Amino acid sequence: HDVMLRLFKEIRLDKLADKIGISRIIDKSGIKYSLSEGISLIVYWLFIVFFMIIAVKAIGLTVVSDSLNRLLGYIPHVLSAVVVLVLGMILAKVVAGLVHFAANYLELPKPKLLERITRWVIVIYAVTIIIEELGFGSVLMGTTFTIMFGAVAFAFALAYGLGGQERAAKHLGKYNHKK
Protein backbone atom coordinates (compact mmCIF):
# COMPACT_ATOMS: atom_id res chain seq x y z
CA HIS A 1 0.00 0.00 0.00
CA ASP A 2 2.71 2.48 0.99
CA VAL A 3 4.86 1.64 -2.03
CA MET A 4 2.00 2.38 -4.45
CA LEU A 5 1.11 5.54 -2.54
CA ARG A 6 4.71 6.80 -2.73
CA LEU A 7 4.81 5.97 -6.45
CA PHE A 8 1.61 7.94 -7.09
CA LYS A 9 2.91 10.87 -5.01
CA GLU A 10 6.18 10.77 -6.96
CA ILE A 11 4.41 11.00 -10.33
CA ARG A 12 2.15 13.73 -8.88
CA LEU A 13 -1.11 11.92 -9.62
CA ASP A 14 -3.05 14.08 -7.16
CA LYS A 15 -1.88 17.31 -8.82
CA LEU A 16 -2.97 15.95 -12.20
CA ALA A 17 -6.33 14.99 -10.68
CA ASP A 18 -6.67 18.56 -9.35
CA LYS A 19 -5.98 20.03 -12.79
CA ILE A 20 -8.46 17.73 -14.54
CA GLY A 21 -11.14 18.19 -11.88
CA ILE A 22 -11.31 14.62 -10.62
CA SER A 23 -10.35 15.68 -7.08
CA ARG A 24 -13.37 17.99 -6.94
CA ILE A 25 -15.66 15.13 -8.01
CA ILE A 26 -14.11 12.88 -5.36
CA ASP A 27 -14.60 15.56 -2.70
CA LYS A 28 -18.22 16.14 -3.71
CA SER A 29 -18.95 12.42 -3.53
CA GLY A 30 -17.85 12.33 0.10
CA ILE A 31 -14.86 10.02 -0.36
CA LYS A 32 -12.26 10.86 2.26
CA TYR A 33 -9.28 9.57 0.27
CA SER A 34 -7.33 11.33 -2.45
CA LEU A 35 -7.11 9.69 -5.88
CA SER A 36 -3.65 8.24 -5.19
CA GLU A 37 -4.74 6.91 -1.77
CA GLY A 38 -7.87 5.35 -3.27
CA ILE A 39 -6.06 3.64 -6.13
CA SER A 40 -3.31 2.36 -3.82
CA LEU A 41 -5.94 0.93 -1.45
CA ILE A 42 -7.72 -0.78 -4.34
CA VAL A 43 -4.45 -2.30 -5.56
CA TYR A 44 -3.65 -3.41 -1.98
CA TRP A 45 -6.98 -5.20 -1.64
CA LEU A 46 -6.65 -6.77 -5.08
CA PHE A 47 -3.34 -8.27 -4.00
CA ILE A 48 -4.93 -9.59 -0.81
CA VAL A 49 -7.80 -11.21 -2.73
CA PHE A 50 -5.38 -12.61 -5.33
CA PHE A 51 -3.20 -14.26 -2.68
CA MET A 52 -6.28 -15.49 -0.83
CA ILE A 53 -7.38 -17.26 -4.03
CA ILE A 54 -3.95 -18.89 -4.33
CA ALA A 55 -4.04 -19.97 -0.66
CA VAL A 56 -7.59 -21.32 -0.89
CA LYS A 57 -6.73 -23.28 -4.05
CA ALA A 58 -3.67 -24.71 -2.32
CA ILE A 59 -5.84 -25.86 0.60
CA GLY A 60 -8.44 -27.29 -1.76
CA LEU A 61 -11.55 -25.28 -0.87
CA THR A 62 -13.11 -25.04 -4.32
CA VAL A 63 -16.35 -23.33 -3.25
CA VAL A 64 -14.50 -20.45 -1.62
CA SER A 65 -12.06 -20.32 -4.54
CA ASP A 66 -14.89 -20.08 -7.06
CA SER A 67 -16.57 -17.29 -5.07
CA LEU A 68 -13.34 -15.33 -4.89
CA ASN A 69 -12.77 -15.86 -8.63
CA ARG A 70 -16.25 -14.49 -9.37
CA LEU A 71 -15.52 -11.50 -7.12
CA LEU A 72 -12.24 -10.87 -8.88
CA GLY A 73 -13.94 -11.27 -12.26
CA TYR A 74 -16.49 -8.58 -11.38
CA ILE A 75 -13.86 -5.94 -10.58
CA PRO A 76 -13.20 -4.97 -14.24
CA HIS A 77 -16.92 -4.24 -14.65
CA VAL A 78 -16.83 -1.93 -11.64
CA LEU A 79 -13.70 -0.17 -12.90
CA SER A 80 -15.16 0.33 -16.37
CA ALA A 81 -18.36 1.66 -14.79
CA VAL A 82 -16.29 4.22 -12.86
CA VAL A 83 -14.51 5.24 -16.08
CA VAL A 84 -17.87 5.64 -17.85
CA LEU A 85 -19.14 7.74 -14.94
CA VAL A 86 -16.13 10.07 -15.00
CA LEU A 87 -16.18 10.40 -18.80
CA GLY A 88 -19.96 10.91 -18.76
CA MET A 89 -19.66 13.71 -16.23
CA ILE A 90 -16.91 15.41 -18.24
CA LEU A 91 -18.84 15.01 -21.50
CA ALA A 92 -22.02 16.32 -19.87
CA LYS A 93 -20.22 19.43 -18.65
CA VAL A 94 -18.61 20.13 -22.04
CA VAL A 95 -21.74 19.54 -24.13
CA ALA A 96 -23.93 21.48 -21.70
CA GLY A 97 -21.53 24.43 -22.00
CA LEU A 98 -21.75 24.23 -25.79
CA VAL A 99 -25.55 24.14 -25.65
CA HIS A 100 -25.58 27.15 -23.34
CA PHE A 101 -23.28 29.06 -25.72
CA ALA A 102 -25.37 28.14 -28.78
CA ALA A 103 -28.63 29.01 -27.03
CA ASN A 104 -27.24 32.43 -26.02
CA TYR A 105 -25.93 33.04 -29.53
CA LEU A 106 -29.29 32.14 -31.10
CA GLU A 107 -31.11 34.19 -28.45
CA LEU A 108 -33.24 31.25 -27.37
CA PRO A 109 -35.22 31.68 -24.17
CA LYS A 110 -33.80 30.12 -20.99
CA PRO A 111 -30.34 28.96 -22.13
CA LYS A 112 -29.52 27.92 -18.56
CA LEU A 113 -32.52 25.55 -18.57
CA LEU A 114 -31.40 24.04 -21.87
CA GLU A 115 -27.92 23.60 -20.41
CA ARG A 116 -29.29 21.78 -17.36
CA ILE A 117 -31.54 19.55 -19.46
CA THR A 118 -28.60 18.63 -21.70
CA ARG A 119 -26.40 17.85 -18.71
CA TRP A 120 -29.03 15.63 -17.08
CA VAL A 121 -29.83 13.77 -20.30
CA ILE A 122 -26.16 12.88 -20.77
CA VAL A 123 -25.76 11.91 -17.10
CA ILE A 124 -28.87 9.72 -17.23
CA TYR A 125 -27.57 8.07 -20.40
CA ALA A 126 -24.21 7.44 -18.71
CA VAL A 127 -26.00 5.93 -15.70
CA THR A 128 -27.92 3.55 -17.97
CA ILE A 129 -24.61 2.45 -19.51
CA ILE A 130 -23.19 1.96 -16.01
CA ILE A 131 -26.18 -0.10 -14.93
CA GLU A 132 -25.79 -2.26 -18.04
CA GLU A 133 -22.05 -2.67 -17.39
CA LEU A 134 -22.64 -3.74 -13.80
CA GLY A 135 -24.98 -6.47 -14.98
CA PHE A 136 -28.30 -4.95 -13.99
CA GLY A 137 -29.36 -4.21 -17.56
CA SER A 138 -32.33 -6.53 -17.38
CA VAL A 139 -33.95 -4.00 -15.05
CA LEU A 140 -33.83 -1.38 -17.82
CA MET A 141 -34.93 -3.73 -20.59
CA GLY A 142 -38.18 -4.78 -19.02
CA THR A 143 -41.55 -3.81 -20.45
CA THR A 144 -42.65 -2.29 -17.16
CA PHE A 145 -39.71 0.13 -17.09
CA THR A 146 -40.28 1.13 -20.71
CA ILE A 147 -43.97 1.82 -20.10
CA MET A 148 -43.22 3.82 -16.93
CA PHE A 149 -40.49 5.84 -18.66
CA GLY A 150 -42.80 6.58 -21.59
CA ALA A 151 -45.59 7.62 -19.24
CA VAL A 152 -43.33 10.03 -17.34
CA ALA A 153 -41.98 11.49 -20.60
CA PHE A 154 -45.53 11.91 -21.92
CA ALA A 155 -46.64 13.56 -18.67
CA PHE A 156 -43.78 16.07 -18.84
CA ALA A 157 -44.44 16.80 -22.51
CA LEU A 158 -48.15 17.29 -21.88
CA ALA A 159 -47.56 19.52 -18.86
CA TYR A 160 -44.99 21.57 -20.76
CA GLY A 161 -47.23 21.86 -23.78
CA LEU A 162 -50.33 22.88 -21.86
CA GLY A 163 -48.51 25.09 -19.37
CA GLY A 164 -46.37 26.91 -21.91
CA GLN A 165 -48.87 27.19 -24.73
CA GLU A 166 -49.08 31.00 -24.64
CA ARG A 167 -45.31 31.47 -24.30
CA ALA A 168 -44.60 29.08 -27.15
CA ALA A 169 -47.07 30.90 -29.40
CA LYS A 170 -45.50 34.25 -28.49
CA HIS A 171 -41.98 32.95 -29.10
CA LEU A 172 -42.88 31.34 -32.42
CA GLY A 173 -44.79 34.46 -33.41
CA LYS A 174 -41.54 36.46 -33.27
CA TYR A 175 -40.05 34.24 -35.95
CA ASN A 176 -43.19 34.38 -38.13
CA HIS A 177 -43.22 38.20 -38.18
CA LYS A 178 -39.54 38.38 -39.17
CA LYS A 179 -40.26 36.69 -42.52
mmCIF file of C-alpha atoms in Angstrom:
data_model
loop_
_atom_site.group_PDB
_atom_site.id
_atom_site.type_symbol
_atom_site.label_atom_id
_atom_site.label_comp_id
_atom_site.label_asym_id
_atom_site.label_seq_id
_atom_site.Cartn_x
_atom_site.Cartn_y
_atom_site.Cartn_z
ATOM 1 C CA HIS A 1 0.000 0.000 0.000
ATOM 2 C CA ASP A 2 2.709 2.476 0.995
ATOM 3 C CA VAL A 3 4.858 1.642 -2.032
ATOM 4 C CA MET A 4 2.004 2.378 -4.449
ATOM 5 C CA LEU A 5 1.112 5.539 -2.536
ATOM 6 C CA ARG A 6 4.713 6.798 -2.735
ATOM 7 C CA LEU A 7 4.807 5.969 -6.451
ATOM 8 C CA PHE A 8 1.612 7.943 -7.093
ATOM 9 C CA LYS A 9 2.911 10.867 -5.007
ATOM 10 C CA GLU A 10 6.179 10.774 -6.963
ATOM 11 C CA ILE A 11 4.414 11.000 -10.328
ATOM 12 C CA ARG A 12 2.151 13.730 -8.882
ATOM 13 C CA LEU A 13 -1.111 11.923 -9.624
ATOM 14 C CA ASP A 14 -3.047 14.084 -7.162
ATOM 15 C CA LYS A 15 -1.878 17.313 -8.820
ATOM 16 C CA LEU A 16 -2.974 15.945 -12.200
ATOM 17 C CA ALA A 17 -6.334 14.994 -10.676
ATOM 18 C CA ASP A 18 -6.665 18.559 -9.345
ATOM 19 C CA LYS A 19 -5.983 20.031 -12.788
ATOM 20 C CA ILE A 20 -8.465 17.732 -14.537
ATOM 21 C CA GLY A 21 -11.140 18.194 -11.877
ATOM 22 C CA ILE A 22 -11.312 14.619 -10.618
ATOM 23 C CA SER A 23 -10.349 15.685 -7.084
ATOM 24 C CA ARG A 24 -13.370 17.988 -6.943
ATOM 25 C CA ILE A 25 -15.655 15.126 -8.014
ATOM 26 C CA ILE A 26 -14.112 12.875 -5.356
ATOM 27 C CA ASP A 27 -14.597 15.561 -2.699
ATOM 28 C CA LYS A 28 -18.224 16.143 -3.715
ATOM 29 C CA SER A 29 -18.952 12.423 -3.533
ATOM 30 C CA GLY A 30 -17.848 12.332 0.098
ATOM 31 C CA ILE A 31 -14.865 10.015 -0.360
ATOM 32 C CA LYS A 32 -12.261 10.864 2.262
ATOM 33 C CA TYR A 33 -9.284 9.575 0.272
ATOM 34 C CA SER A 34 -7.334 11.327 -2.454
ATOM 35 C CA LEU A 35 -7.105 9.686 -5.884
ATOM 36 C CA SER A 36 -3.651 8.238 -5.187
ATOM 37 C CA GLU A 37 -4.741 6.907 -1.769
ATOM 38 C CA GLY A 38 -7.875 5.354 -3.274
ATOM 39 C CA ILE A 39 -6.063 3.641 -6.126
ATOM 40 C CA SER A 40 -3.313 2.356 -3.825
ATOM 41 C CA LEU A 41 -5.941 0.930 -1.451
ATOM 42 C CA ILE A 42 -7.724 -0.783 -4.341
ATOM 43 C CA VAL A 43 -4.449 -2.301 -5.558
ATOM 44 C CA TYR A 44 -3.645 -3.411 -1.985
ATOM 45 C CA TRP A 45 -6.980 -5.204 -1.636
ATOM 46 C CA LEU A 46 -6.650 -6.770 -5.081
ATOM 47 C CA PHE A 47 -3.344 -8.270 -4.002
ATOM 48 C CA ILE A 48 -4.927 -9.591 -0.810
ATOM 49 C CA VAL A 49 -7.801 -11.214 -2.734
ATOM 50 C CA PHE A 50 -5.383 -12.614 -5.325
ATOM 51 C CA PHE A 51 -3.200 -14.263 -2.681
ATOM 52 C CA MET A 52 -6.284 -15.490 -0.832
ATOM 53 C CA ILE A 53 -7.375 -17.264 -4.031
ATOM 54 C CA ILE A 54 -3.953 -18.893 -4.328
ATOM 55 C CA ALA A 55 -4.037 -19.972 -0.659
ATOM 56 C CA VAL A 56 -7.589 -21.322 -0.891
ATOM 57 C CA LYS A 57 -6.731 -23.284 -4.046
ATOM 58 C CA ALA A 58 -3.671 -24.709 -2.315
ATOM 59 C CA ILE A 59 -5.839 -25.863 0.603
ATOM 60 C CA GLY A 60 -8.443 -27.292 -1.760
ATOM 61 C CA LEU A 61 -11.549 -25.284 -0.871
ATOM 62 C CA THR A 62 -13.113 -25.043 -4.322
ATOM 63 C CA VAL A 63 -16.346 -23.329 -3.248
ATOM 64 C CA VAL A 64 -14.496 -20.447 -1.617
ATOM 65 C CA SER A 65 -12.057 -20.320 -4.537
ATOM 66 C CA ASP A 66 -14.893 -20.084 -7.060
ATOM 67 C CA SER A 67 -16.567 -17.293 -5.069
ATOM 68 C CA LEU A 68 -13.338 -15.329 -4.892
ATOM 69 C CA ASN A 69 -12.772 -15.863 -8.626
ATOM 70 C CA ARG A 70 -16.246 -14.487 -9.370
ATOM 71 C CA LEU A 71 -15.525 -11.503 -7.122
ATOM 72 C CA LEU A 72 -12.240 -10.872 -8.880
ATOM 73 C CA GLY A 73 -13.938 -11.270 -12.264
ATOM 74 C CA TYR A 74 -16.489 -8.581 -11.380
ATOM 75 C CA ILE A 75 -13.863 -5.941 -10.580
ATOM 76 C CA PRO A 76 -13.199 -4.970 -14.238
ATOM 77 C CA HIS A 77 -16.918 -4.240 -14.651
ATOM 78 C CA VAL A 78 -16.830 -1.926 -11.643
ATOM 79 C CA LEU A 79 -13.698 -0.172 -12.903
ATOM 80 C CA SER A 80 -15.158 0.332 -16.369
ATOM 81 C CA ALA A 81 -18.358 1.664 -14.787
ATOM 82 C CA VAL A 82 -16.290 4.218 -12.862
ATOM 83 C CA VAL A 83 -14.511 5.242 -16.082
ATOM 84 C CA VAL A 84 -17.873 5.637 -17.850
ATOM 85 C CA LEU A 85 -19.136 7.745 -14.944
ATOM 86 C CA VAL A 86 -16.134 10.067 -15.004
ATOM 87 C CA LEU A 87 -16.178 10.402 -18.805
ATOM 88 C CA GLY A 88 -19.960 10.909 -18.759
ATOM 89 C CA MET A 89 -19.657 13.712 -16.225
ATOM 90 C CA ILE A 90 -16.907 15.407 -18.237
ATOM 91 C CA LEU A 91 -18.837 15.012 -21.502
ATOM 92 C CA ALA A 92 -22.018 16.320 -19.867
ATOM 93 C CA LYS A 93 -20.215 19.427 -18.650
ATOM 94 C CA VAL A 94 -18.611 20.133 -22.037
ATOM 95 C CA VAL A 95 -21.739 19.543 -24.131
ATOM 96 C CA ALA A 96 -23.926 21.484 -21.696
ATOM 97 C CA GLY A 97 -21.530 24.428 -22.001
ATOM 98 C CA LEU A 98 -21.748 24.232 -25.790
ATOM 99 C CA VAL A 99 -25.549 24.137 -25.654
ATOM 100 C CA HIS A 100 -25.584 27.153 -23.342
ATOM 101 C CA PHE A 101 -23.277 29.058 -25.722
ATOM 102 C CA ALA A 102 -25.366 28.137 -28.776
ATOM 103 C CA ALA A 103 -28.628 29.012 -27.029
ATOM 104 C CA ASN A 104 -27.240 32.427 -26.016
ATOM 105 C CA TYR A 105 -25.929 33.040 -29.527
ATOM 106 C CA LEU A 106 -29.286 32.136 -31.105
ATOM 107 C CA GLU A 107 -31.105 34.192 -28.452
ATOM 108 C CA LEU A 108 -33.235 31.253 -27.372
ATOM 109 C CA PRO A 109 -35.217 31.676 -24.171
ATOM 110 C CA LYS A 110 -33.803 30.119 -20.993
ATOM 111 C CA PRO A 111 -30.336 28.964 -22.134
ATOM 112 C CA LYS A 112 -29.516 27.916 -18.556
ATOM 113 C CA LEU A 113 -32.518 25.555 -18.566
ATOM 114 C CA LEU A 114 -31.401 24.042 -21.873
ATOM 115 C CA GLU A 115 -27.922 23.603 -20.411
ATOM 116 C CA ARG A 116 -29.291 21.779 -17.363
ATOM 117 C CA ILE A 117 -31.543 19.549 -19.463
ATOM 118 C CA THR A 118 -28.603 18.629 -21.696
ATOM 119 C CA ARG A 119 -26.397 17.852 -18.705
ATOM 120 C CA TRP A 120 -29.025 15.634 -17.080
ATOM 121 C CA VAL A 121 -29.833 13.775 -20.296
ATOM 122 C CA ILE A 122 -26.165 12.883 -20.771
ATOM 123 C CA VAL A 123 -25.758 11.913 -17.101
ATOM 124 C CA ILE A 124 -28.870 9.718 -17.232
ATOM 125 C CA TYR A 125 -27.575 8.066 -20.402
ATOM 126 C CA ALA A 126 -24.213 7.438 -18.709
ATOM 127 C CA VAL A 127 -25.995 5.931 -15.703
ATOM 128 C CA THR A 128 -27.916 3.550 -17.972
ATOM 129 C CA ILE A 129 -24.610 2.455 -19.505
ATOM 130 C CA ILE A 130 -23.191 1.960 -16.013
ATOM 131 C CA ILE A 131 -26.184 -0.102 -14.933
ATOM 132 C CA GLU A 132 -25.791 -2.264 -18.037
ATOM 133 C CA GLU A 133 -22.051 -2.670 -17.395
ATOM 134 C CA LEU A 134 -22.636 -3.739 -13.805
ATOM 135 C CA GLY A 135 -24.980 -6.472 -14.977
ATOM 136 C CA PHE A 136 -28.296 -4.955 -13.990
ATOM 137 C CA GLY A 137 -29.362 -4.213 -17.563
ATOM 138 C CA SER A 138 -32.325 -6.529 -17.382
ATOM 139 C CA VAL A 139 -33.954 -3.997 -15.046
ATOM 140 C CA LEU A 140 -33.834 -1.381 -17.823
ATOM 141 C CA MET A 141 -34.931 -3.731 -20.588
ATOM 142 C CA GLY A 142 -38.184 -4.777 -19.018
ATOM 143 C CA THR A 143 -41.547 -3.809 -20.452
ATOM 144 C CA THR A 144 -42.650 -2.287 -17.157
ATOM 145 C CA PHE A 145 -39.714 0.126 -17.090
ATOM 146 C CA THR A 146 -40.280 1.128 -20.710
ATOM 147 C CA ILE A 147 -43.967 1.824 -20.095
ATOM 148 C CA MET A 148 -43.219 3.822 -16.935
ATOM 149 C CA PHE A 149 -40.486 5.844 -18.660
ATOM 150 C CA GLY A 150 -42.802 6.583 -21.595
ATOM 151 C CA ALA A 151 -45.593 7.620 -19.238
ATOM 152 C CA VAL A 152 -43.328 10.026 -17.340
ATOM 153 C CA ALA A 153 -41.982 11.495 -20.595
ATOM 154 C CA PHE A 154 -45.531 11.909 -21.925
ATOM 155 C CA ALA A 155 -46.641 13.557 -18.674
ATOM 156 C CA PHE A 156 -43.778 16.067 -18.836
ATOM 157 C CA ALA A 157 -44.445 16.797 -22.514
ATOM 158 C CA LEU A 158 -48.145 17.288 -21.879
ATOM 159 C CA ALA A 159 -47.561 19.520 -18.857
ATOM 160 C CA TYR A 160 -44.994 21.572 -20.761
ATOM 161 C CA GLY A 161 -47.233 21.860 -23.783
ATOM 162 C CA LEU A 162 -50.330 22.882 -21.859
ATOM 163 C CA GLY A 163 -48.510 25.090 -19.370
ATOM 164 C CA GLY A 164 -46.370 26.909 -21.908
ATOM 165 C CA GLN A 165 -48.871 27.191 -24.727
ATOM 166 C CA GLU A 166 -49.077 31.000 -24.638
ATOM 167 C CA ARG A 167 -45.314 31.471 -24.303
ATOM 168 C CA ALA A 168 -44.600 29.084 -27.151
ATOM 169 C CA ALA A 169 -47.067 30.903 -29.398
ATOM 170 C CA LYS A 170 -45.503 34.252 -28.491
ATOM 171 C CA HIS A 171 -41.977 32.946 -29.101
ATOM 172 C CA LEU A 172 -42.881 31.340 -32.421
ATOM 173 C CA GLY A 173 -44.787 34.457 -33.409
ATOM 174 C CA LYS A 174 -41.535 36.457 -33.271
ATOM 175 C CA TYR A 175 -40.050 34.239 -35.954
ATOM 176 C CA ASN A 176 -43.192 34.381 -38.129
ATOM 177 C CA HIS A 177 -43.223 38.196 -38.177
ATOM 178 C CA LYS A 178 -39.536 38.378 -39.175
ATOM 179 C CA LYS A 179 -40.259 36.686 -42.515
#
